């Protein structure tokens, strides 16, 4: 219809573009500088690592030197002889609460324990009995509103003696509250202390008030047996309980008590837990349990 002239002369091929927009490469100019920065950071990291390793080696050398200074000439004694020699408490004389807990402006030290009547913490009741033999203890039992009915024996579990003296005449207050809790809870110096939870932990605190002091080896053995009693003998499987009974029977074949020649917290907790174990009791354990029951005949039946 219309004839128009060509826009190009056809003298050469037209170079088609390969991209929409062409911009200069920003990496080419600073590539060398960036490589230099990265290498500098790596050098700094390597230097810091070397410095930290050198400090660790120095600390290790210091610790090794200190460990050599505390070694004793009899450090290679037989473990059985060490246990027998160190199992005796370092303090056998009566102590005061001030020497155990420090002096305070308050005359009466209050202990408040919450426990569930469906799982009676028998070891705490035994320890209360031992505390009453050493201190003047003001004991009382209460029932929280979360509990409907409490048997009469639990009302009188701390004794039914009437209070005929002023609070100032007592050294220690021991209050047991039957309450709907998952595990026993204790508070001592209620205003400035968080609660201690668990029968084993509370038992450790109460036994410490008796003033017995042990060396590191004996204390570790006692703590180990307390944990075994709570976690394996009380809450473990029948297979685990049987293994604990075998170990306990073997230990009692060599000593009248679980750890050493005197009553410890391990004896109290283990004997109380065994009251609820429905398995065959070996002969050595039966003999030992009779000795424990003689200490608290009204509680350990």
Short mmCIF file of C-alpha atoms in Angstrom, two decimals:
data_model
loop_
_atom_site.label_atom_id
_atom_site.label_comp_id
_atom_site.label_asym_id
_atom_site.label_seq_id
_atom_site.Cartn_x
_atom_site.Cartn_y
_atom_site.Cartn_z
CA UNK A 1 0.00 0.00 0.00
CA UNK A 2 2.83 2.37 1.00
CA UNK A 3 6.46 2.12 0.11
CA UNK A 4 9.02 3.43 2.65
CA UNK A 5 12.75 3.61 2.66
CA UNK A 6 14.89 1.24 4.75
CA UNK A 7 16.24 2.65 8.02
CA UNK A 8 19.65 0.93 7.73
CA UNK A 9 22.01 0.68 4.87
CA UNK A 10 22.71 -3.06 5.35
CA UNK A 11 26.44 -2.49 5.40
CA UNK A 12 27.05 -4.62 8.51
CA UNK A 13 25.38 -6.91 11.08
CA UNK A 14 23.58 -5.19 13.93
CA UNK A 15 25.03 -6.02 17.39
CA UNK A 16 22.16 -7.08 19.60
CA UNK A 17 22.37 -6.34 23.36
CA UNK A 18 22.96 -9.22 25.82
CA UNK A 19 21.50 -7.52 28.89
CA UNK A 20 18.86 -4.94 29.62
CA UNK A 21 21.05 -2.48 31.53
CA UNK A 22 24.79 -2.33 31.61
CA UNK A 23 26.42 -1.09 34.83
CA UNK A 24 30.03 -1.13 35.98
CA UNK A 25 31.23 -4.02 38.21
CA UNK A 26 31.50 -2.69 41.76
CA UNK A 27 33.51 -5.74 42.96
CA UNK A 28 36.48 -5.32 40.71
CA UNK A 29 37.79 -2.15 42.31
CA UNK A 30 37.48 -3.32 45.98
CA UNK A 31 38.25 -7.01 45.63
CA UNK A 32 41.82 -6.66 46.78
CA UNK A 33 40.85 -4.49 49.74
CA UNK A 34 38.15 -6.93 50.78
CA UNK A 35 40.54 -9.86 50.64
CA UNK A 36 42.90 -7.89 52.79
CA UNK A 37 40.18 -7.23 55.40
CA UNK A 38 39.20 -10.89 55.53
CA UNK A 39 42.78 -12.01 55.99
CA UNK A 40 43.19 -9.44 58.79
CA UNK A 41 40.13 -10.76 60.63
CA UNK A 42 41.39 -14.31 60.34
CA UNK A 43 44.75 -13.26 61.73
CA UNK A 44 43.02 -11.58 64.68
CA UNK A 45 40.97 -14.71 65.39
CA UNK A 46 44.04 -16.90 65.25
CA UNK A 47 45.85 -14.56 67.61
CA UNK A 48 42.98 -14.64 70.11
CA UNK A 49 42.79 -18.40 69.93
CA UNK A 50 46.49 -18.73 70.59
CA UNK A 51 46.23 -16.37 73.55
CA UNK A 52 43.31 -18.32 75.08
CA UNK A 53 45.11 -21.64 74.66
CA UNK A 54 48.21 -20.24 76.32
CA UNK A 55 46.12 -19.05 79.28
CA UNK A 56 44.48 -22.46 79.58
CA UNK A 57 47.85 -24.16 79.64
CA UNK A 58 49.00 -21.76 82.36
CA UNK A 59 45.90 -22.48 84.44
CA UNK A 60 46.39 -26.21 84.01
CA UNK A 61 49.96 -25.88 85.23
CA UNK A 62 48.79 -23.93 88.29
CA UNK A 63 46.11 -26.52 89.12
CA UNK A 64 48.60 -29.36 88.72
CA UNK A 65 50.94 -27.56 91.08
CA UNK A 66 48.20 -27.08 93.68
CA UNK A 67 47.16 -30.72 93.46
CA UNK A 68 50.68 -31.77 94.36
CA UNK A 69 50.66 -29.58 97.45
CA UNK A 70 47.55 -31.22 98.95
CA UNK A 71 48.71 -34.81 98.54
CA UNK A 72 49.36 -36.54 101.86
CA UNK A 73 51.91 -39.28 102.57
CA UNK A 74 49.10 -41.79 103.19
CA UNK A 75 47.19 -40.93 100.02
CA UNK A 76 47.72 -44.42 98.67
CA UNK A 77 46.04 -46.17 101.61
CA UNK A 78 43.54 -48.90 100.89
CA UNK A 79 40.06 -47.46 100.32
CA UNK A 80 38.48 -49.82 102.85
CA UNK A 81 40.90 -48.70 105.55
CA UNK A 82 40.25 -45.07 104.65
CA UNK A 83 36.49 -45.52 104.91
CA UNK A 84 36.81 -47.21 108.29
CA UNK A 85 39.14 -44.54 109.63
CA UNK A 86 37.18 -41.57 108.31
CA UNK A 87 33.64 -42.70 108.92
CA UNK A 88 33.58 -41.41 112.48
CA UNK A 89 32.09 -37.94 112.91
CA UNK A 90 34.67 -35.32 113.73
CA UNK A 91 32.46 -33.84 116.40
CA UNK A 92 30.73 -36.02 118.95
CA UNK A 93 29.94 -33.40 121.57
CA UNK A 94 26.57 -31.63 121.82
CA UNK A 95 26.39 -28.45 119.79
CA UNK A 96 24.19 -25.38 119.87
CA UNK A 97 22.07 -24.06 117.04
CA UNK A 98 24.19 -20.90 116.99
CA UNK A 99 27.30 -22.94 116.20
CA UNK A 100 25.49 -24.71 113.34
CA UNK A 101 23.37 -21.89 111.88
CA UNK A 102 25.09 -18.77 113.20
CA UNK A 103 23.77 -16.26 115.68
CA UNK A 104 20.52 -14.45 115.06
CA UNK A 105 18.36 -11.92 116.84
CA UNK A 106 15.43 -14.34 116.88
CA UNK A 107 15.15 -16.56 119.94
CA UNK A 108 13.19 -19.35 118.25
CA UNK A 109 14.27 -20.86 114.91
CA UNK A 110 11.14 -21.87 112.98
CA UNK A 111 10.97 -24.84 110.60
CA UNK A 112 7.78 -25.24 108.55
CA UNK A 113 7.28 -28.39 106.48
CA UNK A 114 4.43 -29.04 104.04
CA UNK A 115 3.78 -32.72 103.33
CA UNK A 116 1.09 -34.82 101.69
CA UNK A 117 -0.65 -37.26 104.08
CA UNK A 118 -0.92 -39.81 101.25
CA UNK A 119 2.91 -40.07 101.22
CA UNK A 120 4.09 -39.61 104.79
CA UNK A 121 7.78 -38.53 104.93
CA UNK A 122 8.67 -40.95 107.69
CA UNK A 123 12.35 -39.98 107.77
CA UNK A 124 11.45 -36.40 108.68
CA UNK A 125 9.42 -37.63 111.64
CA UNK A 126 12.36 -39.73 112.85
CA UNK A 127 14.70 -36.75 112.51
CA UNK A 128 12.22 -34.66 114.49
CA UNK A 129 12.46 -37.26 117.24
CA UNK A 130 16.27 -37.02 117.21
CA UNK A 131 16.13 -33.22 117.30
CA UNK A 132 13.85 -33.35 120.33
CA UNK A 133 16.52 -35.34 122.17
CA UNK A 134 19.11 -32.62 121.58
CA UNK A 135 17.11 -29.38 121.58
CA UNK A 136 14.01 -27.93 123.19
CA UNK A 137 11.61 -28.24 120.23
CA UNK A 138 8.18 -26.61 119.99
CA UNK A 139 6.21 -29.03 117.79
CA UNK A 140 2.84 -28.50 116.15
CA UNK A 141 0.72 -30.13 113.41
CA UNK A 142 -1.77 -28.31 111.17
CA UNK A 143 -3.99 -29.28 108.25
CA UNK A 144 -4.32 -27.15 105.13
CA UNK A 145 -7.70 -26.50 103.54
CA UNK A 146 -6.65 -28.58 100.51
CA UNK A 147 -6.86 -31.72 102.68
CA UNK A 148 -10.26 -32.98 103.80
CA UNK A 149 -9.57 -35.81 106.22
CA UNK A 150 -6.42 -36.67 108.16
CA UNK A 151 -6.11 -39.83 110.31
CA UNK A 152 -5.71 -39.28 114.02
CA UNK A 153 -2.21 -40.82 114.06
CA UNK A 154 -1.02 -38.12 111.68
CA UNK A 155 -2.42 -35.43 113.96
CA UNK A 156 -0.24 -36.83 116.78
CA UNK A 157 2.79 -37.83 114.68
CA UNK A 158 4.98 -35.24 116.45
CA UNK A 159 3.76 -36.15 119.91
CA UNK A 160 0.68 -35.03 121.79
CA UNK A 161 2.29 -33.19 124.65
CA UNK A 162 0.58 -29.96 125.65
CA UNK A 163 2.39 -26.65 125.33
CA UNK A 164 2.79 -25.27 128.83
CA UNK A 165 5.75 -22.95 128.31
CA UNK A 166 6.38 -19.69 126.52
CA UNK A 167 7.88 -19.76 123.03
CA UNK A 168 10.98 -18.15 124.47
CA UNK A 169 11.67 -21.33 126.41
CA UNK A 170 12.22 -23.31 123.19
CA UNK A 171 15.20 -23.37 120.85
CA UNK A 172 13.56 -24.73 117.71
CA UNK A 173 10.07 -24.57 116.24
CA UNK A 174 8.97 -27.56 114.15
CA UNK A 175 5.64 -27.11 112.35
CA UNK A 176 4.24 -29.83 110.09
CA UNK A 177 1.40 -28.86 107.73
CA UNK A 178 -0.51 -31.62 105.96
CA UNK A 179 -1.13 -30.16 102.52
CA UNK A 180 -1.86 -31.27 98.96
CA UNK A 181 1.69 -31.01 97.55
CA UNK A 182 3.56 -33.20 95.09
CA UNK A 183 6.59 -33.57 97.36
CA UNK A 184 7.58 -32.30 100.82
CA UNK A 185 8.52 -28.63 101.07
CA UNK A 186 10.38 -26.91 103.89
CA UNK A 187 11.10 -23.33 104.84
CA UNK A 188 13.53 -22.22 107.52
CA UNK A 189 13.67 -18.53 108.43
CA UNK A 190 10.59 -17.95 106.31
CA UNK A 191 11.22 -14.29 105.52
CA UNK A 192 14.57 -14.67 103.76
CA UNK A 193 14.84 -18.23 102.49
CA UNK A 194 13.47 -20.07 99.49
CA UNK A 195 11.84 -23.44 100.08
CA UNK A 196 13.73 -26.75 100.11
CA UNK A 197 11.90 -29.49 98.20
CA UNK A 198 12.18 -33.25 98.40
CA UNK A 199 12.31 -35.60 101.37
CA UNK A 200 16.01 -36.33 100.88
CA UNK A 201 17.03 -32.66 100.76
CA UNK A 202 14.97 -31.75 103.81
CA UNK A 203 16.39 -34.75 105.67
CA UNK A 204 19.93 -33.53 104.91
CA UNK A 205 19.10 -30.12 106.38
CA UNK A 206 17.53 -31.52 109.54
CA UNK A 207 20.35 -34.00 110.15
CA UNK A 208 22.87 -31.18 109.79
CA UNK A 209 21.22 -29.49 112.78
CA UNK A 210 22.40 -32.39 114.93
CA UNK A 211 25.93 -31.09 114.45
CA UNK A 212 27.62 -34.19 113.06
CA UNK A 213 30.55 -33.43 110.77
CA UNK A 214 32.16 -35.88 108.37
CA UNK A 215 35.07 -35.86 105.97
CA UNK A 216 34.51 -35.58 102.22
CA UNK A 217 34.61 -39.33 101.56
CA UNK A 218 32.06 -40.20 104.24
CA UNK A 219 29.77 -37.32 103.30
CA UNK A 220 29.80 -38.48 99.68
CA UNK A 221 28.91 -42.02 100.68
CA UNK A 222 26.04 -40.81 102.88
CA UNK A 223 24.65 -38.59 100.12
CA UNK A 224 24.91 -41.45 97.65
CA UNK A 225 22.90 -43.81 99.87
CA UNK A 226 20.26 -41.14 100.49
CA UNK A 227 19.82 -40.67 96.74
CA UNK A 228 19.64 -44.43 96.25
CA UNK A 229 16.92 -44.66 98.90
CA UNK A 230 14.78 -41.90 97.41
CA UNK A 231 15.23 -42.45 93.67
CA UNK A 232 15.77 -46.22 93.38
CA UNK A 233 14.41 -47.90 96.49
CA UNK A 234 11.32 -45.72 96.90
CA UNK A 235 10.48 -44.76 93.33
CA UNK A 236 12.32 -47.39 91.28
CA UNK A 237 11.29 -50.64 89.65
CA UNK A 238 11.24 -54.00 91.45
CA UNK A 239 14.41 -55.00 89.61
CA UNK A 240 16.18 -51.86 90.78
CA UNK A 241 14.91 -52.34 94.34
CA UNK A 242 16.26 -55.89 94.39
CA UNK A 243 19.68 -54.63 93.27
CA UNK A 244 19.68 -52.02 96.04
CA UNK A 245 18.79 -54.66 98.64
CA UNK A 246 21.71 -56.82 97.51
CA UNK A 247 24.14 -53.92 97.77
CA UNK A 248 22.77 -52.86 101.15
CA UNK A 249 22.93 -56.42 102.50
CA UNK A 250 26.56 -56.67 101.38
CA UNK A 251 27.45 -53.37 103.05
CA UNK A 252 25.78 -54.35 106.32
CA UNK A 253 27.67 -57.64 106.41
CA UNK A 254 30.86 -55.65 107.08
CA UNK A 255 29.53 -52.93 109.38
CA UNK A 256 26.69 -52.53 111.90
CA UNK A 257 25.55 -49.38 110.11
CA UNK A 258 25.37 -48.41 106.45
CA UNK A 259 28.32 -46.01 106.56
CA UNK A 260 30.87 -46.56 109.29
CA UNK A 261 30.34 -47.55 112.89
CA UNK A 262 27.69 -44.98 113.87
CA UNK A 263 24.19 -44.01 112.84
CA UNK A 264 24.09 -41.54 109.92
CA UNK A 265 21.46 -39.96 107.74
CA UNK A 266 21.82 -42.88 105.33
CA UNK A 267 20.54 -45.27 108.01
CA UNK A 268 17.55 -43.07 108.83
CA UNK A 269 16.38 -42.56 105.23
CA UNK A 270 17.01 -46.14 104.09
CA UNK A 271 15.24 -47.68 107.06
CA UNK A 272 12.22 -45.41 106.62
CA UNK A 273 11.94 -46.19 102.92
CA UNK A 274 12.26 -49.92 103.58
CA UNK A 275 9.09 -49.77 105.67
CA UNK A 276 7.17 -49.46 102.40
CA UNK A 277 9.13 -51.96 100.28
CA UNK A 278 7.19 -55.16 99.62
CA UNK A 279 10.13 -57.45 98.87
CA UNK A 280 12.00 -60.12 100.77
CA UNK A 281 14.40 -58.54 103.27
CA UNK A 282 17.80 -60.27 103.68
CA UNK A 283 19.07 -61.26 107.13
CA UNK A 284 21.69 -58.52 107.52
CA UNK A 285 19.13 -55.85 106.66
CA UNK A 286 16.61 -57.29 109.12
CA UNK A 287 19.17 -57.14 111.92
CA UNK A 288 20.08 -53.57 111.00
CA UNK A 289 16.43 -52.51 110.79
CA UNK A 290 15.86 -53.81 114.30
CA UNK A 291 18.69 -51.58 115.53
CA UNK A 292 17.12 -48.61 113.77
CA UNK A 293 13.69 -49.37 115.22
CA UNK A 294 15.15 -49.32 118.72
CA UNK A 295 15.96 -45.62 118.19
CA UNK A 296 12.39 -44.67 117.28
CA UNK A 297 10.09 -47.52 118.30
CA UNK A 298 6.89 -45.50 117.94
CA UNK A 299 7.64 -44.40 114.38
CA UNK A 300 9.42 -47.39 112.85
CA UNK A 301 7.10 -50.35 113.23
#
